[in-house]
PDB file of C-alpha atoms in Angstrom:
ATOM      1  CA  UNK A   1      37.134   4.881 -15.751  1.00 45.00           C
ATOM      2  CA  UNK A   2      38.978   4.649 -19.200  1.00 48.00           C
ATOM      3  CA  UNK A   3      40.443   1.048 -19.757  1.00 49.00           C
ATOM      4  CA  UNK A   4      43.824   1.146 -21.874  1.00 51.00           C
ATOM      5  CA  UNK A   5      46.212  -1.702 -23.268  1.00 55.00           C
ATOM      6  CA  UNK A   6      47.928  -3.993 -21.197  1.00 58.00           C
ATOM      7  CA  UNK A   7      45.254  -4.244 -18.283  1.00 61.00           C
ATOM      8  CA  UNK A   8      45.971  -0.929 -17.300  1.00 60.00           C
ATOM      9  CA  UNK A   9      42.659   2.066 -16.434  1.00 59.00           C
ATOM     10  CA  UNK A  10      43.438   5.644 -15.738  1.00 61.00           C
ATOM     11  CA  UNK A  11      40.662   7.543 -13.811  1.00 61.00           C
ATOM     12  CA  UNK A  12      39.170  10.330 -14.566  1.00 67.00           C
ATOM     13  CA  UNK A  13      37.665  12.456 -11.585  1.00 67.00           C
ATOM     14  CA  UNK A  14      34.294  13.997 -12.454  1.00 67.00           C
ATOM     15  CA  UNK A  15      33.091  17.654 -10.381  1.00 69.00           C
ATOM     16  CA  UNK A  16      29.708  16.913  -9.429  1.00 63.00           C
ATOM     17  CA  UNK A  17      27.184  19.477 -10.534  1.00 67.00           C
ATOM     18  CA  UNK A  18      24.087  21.002  -8.662  1.00 63.00           C
ATOM     19  CA  UNK A  19      21.905  18.691 -10.906  1.00 64.00           C
ATOM     20  CA  UNK A  20      23.977  15.401 -10.698  1.00 62.00           C
ATOM     21  CA  UNK A  21      20.793  13.508  -8.112  1.00 66.00           C
ATOM     22  CA  UNK A  22      23.366  10.713  -6.321  1.00 64.00           C
ATOM     23  CA  UNK A  23      22.400   7.061  -6.722  1.00 64.00           C
ATOM     24  CA  UNK A  24      19.190   5.830  -4.816  1.00 66.00           C
ATOM     25  CA  UNK A  25      18.489   2.570  -2.165  1.00 69.00           C
ATOM     26  CA  UNK A  26      15.585   1.967  -0.605  1.00 70.00           C
ATOM     27  CA  UNK A  27      16.092   0.442   2.900  1.00 77.00           C
ATOM     28  CA  UNK A  28      12.799  -0.812   4.122  1.00 77.00           C
ATOM     29  CA  UNK A  29      11.278  -3.564   7.047  1.00 78.00           C
ATOM     30  CA  UNK A  30      10.892  -7.047   6.593  1.00 81.00           C
ATOM     31  CA  UNK A  31       7.235  -7.053   6.439  1.00 84.00           C
ATOM     32  CA  UNK A  32       7.789  -3.748   3.269  1.00 85.00           C
ATOM     33  CA  UNK A  33      10.604  -5.471   1.789  1.00 82.00           C
ATOM     34  CA  UNK A  34       9.275  -7.379  -1.039  1.00 81.00           C
ATOM     35  CA  UNK A  35       6.914  -4.625  -2.172  1.00 80.00           C
ATOM     36  CA  UNK A  36      10.049  -2.823  -2.991  1.00 79.00           C
ATOM     37  CA  UNK A  37      10.436  -4.249  -6.251  1.00 76.00           C
ATOM     38  CA  UNK A  38       7.034  -2.843  -7.133  1.00 74.00           C
ATOM     39  CA  UNK A  39       7.501   0.785  -6.472  1.00 73.00           C
ATOM     40  CA  UNK A  40      11.533   0.422  -8.543  1.00 70.00           C
ATOM     41  CA  UNK A  41       9.810  -0.714 -11.782  1.00 66.00           C
ATOM     42  CA  UNK A  42       7.571   2.117 -12.110  1.00 64.00           C
ATOM     43  CA  UNK A  43       9.559   5.104 -10.681  1.00 68.00           C
ATOM     44  CA  UNK A  44      12.147   5.942  -7.883  1.00 69.00           C
ATOM     45  CA  UNK A  45      10.908   8.022  -5.594  1.00 71.00           C
ATOM     46  CA  UNK A  46      14.431  11.029  -6.041  1.00 71.00           C
ATOM     47  CA  UNK A  47      17.168  11.194  -2.943  1.00 70.00           C
ATOM     48  CA  UNK A  48      15.616  13.017   0.273  1.00 69.00           C
ATOM     49  CA  UNK A  49      12.792  11.961  -0.911  1.00 72.00           C
ATOM     50  CA  UNK A  50       9.897  10.087   1.302  1.00 77.00           C
ATOM     51  CA  UNK A  51      10.154   6.269   0.372  1.00 80.00           C
ATOM     52  CA  UNK A  52       6.583   5.564  -0.551  1.00 82.00           C
ATOM     53  CA  UNK A  53       7.216   1.831   0.114  1.00 83.00           C
ATOM     54  CA  UNK A  54       5.467   1.252   3.992  1.00 86.00           C
ATOM     55  CA  UNK A  55       2.528   3.259   2.656  1.00 85.00           C
ATOM     56  CA  UNK A  56       2.109   1.181  -0.611  1.00 85.00           C
ATOM     57  CA  UNK A  57       2.444  -1.946   1.367  1.00 88.00           C
ATOM     58  CA  UNK A  58      -0.154  -0.810   3.628  1.00 90.00           C
ATOM     59  CA  UNK A  59      -2.520   0.232   1.299  1.00 88.00           C
ATOM     60  CA  UNK A  60      -2.143  -2.761  -0.873  1.00 89.00           C
ATOM     61  CA  UNK A  61      -2.417  -5.361   1.409  1.00 91.00           C
ATOM     62  CA  UNK A  62      -5.641  -3.664   3.031  1.00 91.00           C
ATOM     63  CA  UNK A  63      -7.197  -3.183  -0.379  1.00 89.00           C
ATOM     64  CA  UNK A  64      -6.157  -7.327  -1.145  1.00 91.00           C
ATOM     65  CA  UNK A  65      -7.842  -7.901   2.181  1.00 91.00           C
ATOM     66  CA  UNK A  66     -11.294  -5.923   1.222  1.00 87.00           C
ATOM     67  CA  UNK A  67     -11.548  -7.261  -1.956  1.00 87.00           C
ATOM     68  CA  UNK A  68     -10.272 -11.040  -1.563  1.00 88.00           C
ATOM     69  CA  UNK A  69     -11.407 -11.862   2.073  1.00 87.00           C
ATOM     70  CA  UNK A  70     -11.371 -15.500   2.811  1.00 91.00           C
ATOM     71  CA  UNK A  71      -9.744 -17.330   6.062  1.00 92.00           C
ATOM     72  CA  UNK A  72      -9.215 -20.790   3.406  1.00 91.00           C
ATOM     73  CA  UNK A  73      -8.173 -18.213   0.616  1.00 92.00           C
ATOM     74  CA  UNK A  74      -5.689 -16.707   2.210  1.00 93.00           C
ATOM     75  CA  UNK A  75      -4.575 -19.195   4.169  1.00 94.00           C
ATOM     76  CA  UNK A  76      -3.425 -20.867   0.419  1.00 94.00           C
ATOM     77  CA  UNK A  77      -2.271 -18.246  -0.540  1.00 93.00           C
ATOM     78  CA  UNK A  78       0.206 -17.604   3.085  1.00 93.00           C
ATOM     79  CA  UNK A  79       1.929 -21.412   2.067  1.00 93.00           C
ATOM     80  CA  UNK A  80       2.529 -21.047  -1.359  1.00 91.00           C
ATOM     81  CA  UNK A  81       4.635 -17.787  -0.399  1.00 89.00           C
ATOM     82  CA  UNK A  82       6.054 -20.024   2.477  1.00 88.00           C
ATOM     83  CA  UNK A  83       7.218 -22.243  -0.175  1.00 88.00           C
ATOM     84  CA  UNK A  84       8.141 -20.544  -2.867  1.00 83.00           C
ATOM     85  CA  UNK A  85       9.570 -17.570  -0.451  1.00 78.00           C
ATOM     86  CA  UNK A  86      13.416 -18.180  -2.073  1.00 77.00           C
ATOM     87  CA  UNK A  87      12.160 -17.259  -6.017  1.00 75.00           C
ATOM     88  CA  UNK A  88      11.932 -13.843  -6.489  1.00 67.00           C
ATOM     89  CA  UNK A  89       9.227 -11.646  -4.871  1.00 72.00           C
ATOM     90  CA  UNK A  90       6.772 -14.236  -4.274  1.00 78.00           C
ATOM     91  CA  UNK A  91       6.805 -13.596  -0.404  1.00 83.00           C
ATOM     92  CA  UNK A  92       4.351 -11.193  -1.039  1.00 88.00           C
ATOM     93  CA  UNK A  93       1.395 -13.579  -0.877  1.00 90.00           C
ATOM     94  CA  UNK A  94       2.722 -14.286   2.389  1.00 91.00           C
ATOM     95  CA  UNK A  95       1.900 -10.778   3.270  1.00 91.00           C
ATOM     96  CA  UNK A  96      -1.624 -10.221   1.655  1.00 92.00           C
ATOM     97  CA  UNK A  97      -2.397 -13.847   2.412  1.00 93.00           C
ATOM     98  CA  UNK A  98      -2.627 -12.867   5.652  1.00 94.00           C
ATOM     99  CA  UNK A  99      -4.384  -9.678   5.466  1.00 94.00           C
ATOM    100  CA  UNK A 100      -6.828 -11.848   2.785  1.00 94.00           C
ATOM    101  CA  UNK A 101      -7.602 -14.246   6.226  1.00 94.00           C
ATOM    102  CA  UNK A 102      -8.469 -11.195   8.955  1.00 92.00           C
ATOM    103  CA  UNK A 103     -10.711  -9.856   6.436  1.00 91.00           C
ATOM    104  CA  UNK A 104     -12.097 -13.059   6.110  1.00 90.00           C
ATOM    105  CA  UNK A 105     -12.543 -13.721   9.943  1.00 88.00           C
ATOM    106  CA  UNK A 106     -14.887 -10.398   9.348  1.00 86.00           C
ATOM    107  CA  UNK A 107     -16.824 -11.282   7.004  1.00 86.00           C
ATOM    108  CA  UNK A 108     -17.134 -15.238   8.480  1.00 85.00           C
ATOM    109  CA  UNK A 109     -15.779 -17.021   4.525  1.00 86.00           C
ATOM    110  CA  UNK A 110     -13.461 -19.678   4.539  1.00 89.00           C
ATOM    111  CA  UNK A 111     -13.681 -20.779   0.582  1.00 89.00           C
ATOM    112  CA  UNK A 112     -16.859 -19.044   0.022  1.00 81.00           C
ATOM    113  CA  UNK A 113     -19.083 -20.980   2.867  1.00 82.00           C
ATOM    114  CA  UNK A 114     -20.282 -17.884   5.244  1.00 80.00           C
ATOM    115  CA  UNK A 115     -21.860 -20.308   7.689  1.00 81.00           C
ATOM    116  CA  UNK A 116     -19.004 -22.615   9.519  1.00 83.00           C
ATOM    117  CA  UNK A 117     -17.439 -20.031  11.454  1.00 84.00           C
ATOM    118  CA  UNK A 118     -20.568 -18.436  12.868  1.00 81.00           C
ATOM    119  CA  UNK A 119     -21.639 -22.598  13.517  1.00 83.00           C
ATOM    120  CA  UNK A 120     -18.393 -22.806  15.280  1.00 84.00           C
ATOM    121  CA  UNK A 121     -18.373 -19.922  17.512  1.00 83.00           C
ATOM    122  CA  UNK A 122     -22.598 -20.727  18.296  1.00 82.00           C
ATOM    123  CA  UNK A 123     -21.498 -24.544  19.523  1.00 82.00           C
ATOM    124  CA  UNK A 124     -18.313 -22.810  21.878  1.00 82.00           C
ATOM    125  CA  UNK A 125     -20.606 -19.680  22.976  1.00 79.00           C
ATOM    126  CA  UNK A 126     -18.672 -17.656  21.841  1.00 80.00           C
ATOM    127  CA  UNK A 127     -19.738 -13.812  20.563  1.00 80.00           C
ATOM    128  CA  UNK A 128     -18.953 -13.155  17.264  1.00 77.00           C
ATOM    129  CA  UNK A 129     -19.687 -10.362  14.828  1.00 77.00           C
ATOM    130  CA  UNK A 130     -19.829 -11.588  11.042  1.00 77.00           C
ATOM    131  CA  UNK A 131     -20.361  -8.820   7.975  1.00 75.00           C
ATOM    132  CA  UNK A 132     -22.163 -10.361   5.530  1.00 71.00           C
ATOM    133  CA  UNK A 133     -21.646  -9.481   2.490  1.00 68.00           C
ATOM    134  CA  UNK A 134     -24.145 -10.576   0.516  1.00 64.00           C
ATOM    135  CA  UNK A 135     -26.966  -8.946   2.530  1.00 70.00           C
ATOM    136  CA  UNK A 136     -28.413  -6.029   1.080  1.00 71.00           C
ATOM    137  CA  UNK A 137     -28.505  -3.869   4.011  1.00 73.00           C
ATOM    138  CA  UNK A 138     -24.437  -4.167   4.741  1.00 72.00           C
ATOM    139  CA  UNK A 139     -24.144  -2.967   0.611  1.00 74.00           C
ATOM    140  CA  UNK A 140     -24.059   0.909   1.552  1.00 76.00           C
ATOM    141  CA  UNK A 141     -21.916   0.223   4.829  1.00 77.00           C
ATOM    142  CA  UNK A 142     -19.588  -1.711   2.383  1.00 78.00           C
ATOM    143  CA  UNK A 143     -19.077   1.237  -0.763  1.00 79.00           C
ATOM    144  CA  UNK A 144     -18.888   4.100   2.133  1.00 79.00           C
ATOM    145  CA  UNK A 145     -16.425   2.447   3.899  1.00 81.00           C
ATOM    146  CA  UNK A 146     -14.443   1.281   1.068  1.00 81.00           C
ATOM    147  CA  UNK A 147     -15.234   5.183  -0.060  1.00 81.00           C
ATOM    148  CA  UNK A 148     -13.535   6.371   3.297  1.00 82.00           C
ATOM    149  CA  UNK A 149     -10.658   4.354   2.870  1.00 85.00           C
ATOM    150  CA  UNK A 150      -9.261   5.131  -0.458  1.00 84.00           C
ATOM    151  CA  UNK A 151      -9.795   8.941  -0.091  1.00 83.00           C
ATOM    152  CA  UNK A 152      -8.198   8.400   3.653  1.00 86.00           C
ATOM    153  CA  UNK A 153      -5.225   6.935   0.829  1.00 86.00           C
ATOM    154  CA  UNK A 154      -5.441   9.229  -1.607  1.00 86.00           C
ATOM    155  CA  UNK A 155      -5.234  12.237   1.004  1.00 88.00           C
ATOM    156  CA  UNK A 156      -1.832  10.813   2.808  1.00 88.00           C
ATOM    157  CA  UNK A 157      -0.423  10.039  -0.107  1.00 87.00           C
ATOM    158  CA  UNK A 158      -1.005  13.823  -1.109  1.00 88.00           C
ATOM    159  CA  UNK A 159       0.012  15.016   1.960  1.00 89.00           C
ATOM    160  CA  UNK A 160       3.460  12.448   1.461  1.00 88.00           C
ATOM    161  CA  UNK A 161       3.714  14.569  -2.074  1.00 87.00           C
ATOM    162  CA  UNK A 162       3.235  17.832  -0.134  1.00 89.00           C
ATOM    163  CA  UNK A 163       6.362  16.994   1.874  1.00 89.00           C
ATOM    164  CA  UNK A 164       8.317  15.891  -0.454  1.00 85.00           C
ATOM    165  CA  UNK A 165       7.654  19.592  -2.318  1.00 87.00           C
ATOM    166  CA  UNK A 166       8.727  21.210   0.346  1.00 88.00           C
ATOM    167  CA  UNK A 167      12.116  19.243   1.214  1.00 83.00           C
ATOM    168  CA  UNK A 168      12.236  20.493  -2.288  1.00 81.00           C
ATOM    169  CA  UNK A 169      12.530  23.719  -1.426  1.00 85.00           C
ATOM    170  CA  UNK A 170       9.564  23.761  -4.391  1.00 86.00           C
ATOM    171  CA  UNK A 171       6.606  26.155  -2.505  1.00 87.00           C
ATOM    172  CA  UNK A 172       5.279  26.936  -5.215  1.00 88.00           C
ATOM    173  CA  UNK A 173       3.735  23.894  -6.503  1.00 87.00           C
ATOM    174  CA  UNK A 174       2.474  22.920  -3.053  1.00 89.00           C
ATOM    175  CA  UNK A 175      -0.117  26.164  -3.943  1.00 89.00           C
ATOM    176  CA  UNK A 176      -0.764  25.780  -7.357  1.00 86.00           C
ATOM    177  CA  UNK A 177       0.112  22.096  -8.217  1.00 85.00           C
ATOM    178  CA  UNK A 178      -3.015  19.738  -9.204  1.00 84.00           C
ATOM    179  CA  UNK A 179      -1.848  16.805  -6.738  1.00 83.00           C
ATOM    180  CA  UNK A 180      -0.592  18.800  -3.170  1.00 87.00           C
ATOM    181  CA  UNK A 181      -3.165  21.529  -1.633  1.00 88.00           C
ATOM    182  CA  UNK A 182      -5.675  21.791  -4.241  1.00 88.00           C
ATOM    183  CA  UNK A 183      -5.942  18.519  -3.908  1.00 88.00           C
ATOM    184  CA  UNK A 184      -6.281  18.203   0.118  1.00 89.00           C
ATOM    185  CA  UNK A 185      -9.343  21.309  -0.595  1.00 89.00           C
ATOM    186  CA  UNK A 186     -11.352  19.460  -2.783  1.00 87.00           C
ATOM    187  CA  UNK A 187     -11.433  15.700  -1.246  1.00 84.00           C
ATOM    188  CA  UNK A 188     -12.008  17.103   2.353  1.00 87.00           C
ATOM    189  CA  UNK A 189     -14.479  19.286   0.848  1.00 87.00           C
ATOM    190  CA  UNK A 190     -15.893  15.929  -0.460  1.00 81.00           C
ATOM    191  CA  UNK A 191     -15.748  14.145   2.716  1.00 81.00           C
ATOM    192  CA  UNK A 192     -17.496  17.178   4.310  1.00 85.00           C
ATOM    193  CA  UNK A 193     -20.455  17.172   1.635  1.00 82.00           C
ATOM    194  CA  UNK A 194     -20.290  13.387   2.018  1.00 75.00           C
ATOM    195  CA  UNK A 195     -21.011  13.508   5.784  1.00 77.00           C
ATOM    196  CA  UNK A 196     -23.570  16.111   5.007  1.00 80.00           C
ATOM    197  CA  UNK A 197     -25.487  14.533   2.539  1.00 73.00           C
ATOM    198  CA  UNK A 198     -25.922  11.070   4.732  1.00 69.00           C
ATOM    199  CA  UNK A 199     -26.851  13.188   7.744  1.00 72.00           C
ATOM    200  CA  UNK A 200     -29.769  14.762   5.605  1.00 70.00           C
ATOM    201  CA  UNK A 201     -30.986  11.011   5.020  1.00 57.00           C
TER     202      UNK A 201
END
């Protein structure tokens, strides 16, 4: 649009070139929507590619819960996110707080105390399994579980990348790009090797 004098303006129509890319608008569900800003701050997917927001949301929440699993602290995060939900994207705290409480139940931790839930469940005569983070017997299990989760997340991201390359008809990159088929072969080989080492031990 070219603006002229006396509040007049003229239009100039431009032909769409094959190299021109349409504007991208991300549409996400209510749970993933607050995380869209974390995607747009770094890089927007091209038109026709898969929107990674939902996948990013799942990975972010699970890893947050694994690292900061605590019922009490998770509840505080939910309350803070609820009170600040109308200011920016603070509602993210409600999501991660929920996963913090879920993993906190699995860890049996309330503000760092790992005995309260066990005692309550025993008094109520209910079965309850607590994964003791500080117990040496669980250290190897925790490390293996986190490594497995990390590899599965990377493999999922690689598959998404391959689909994007396919939609863009970049077939050669699927085969030769380090973040496509070679990456899948590498991580699958790592899983097989790790399984073989564990079974021998």
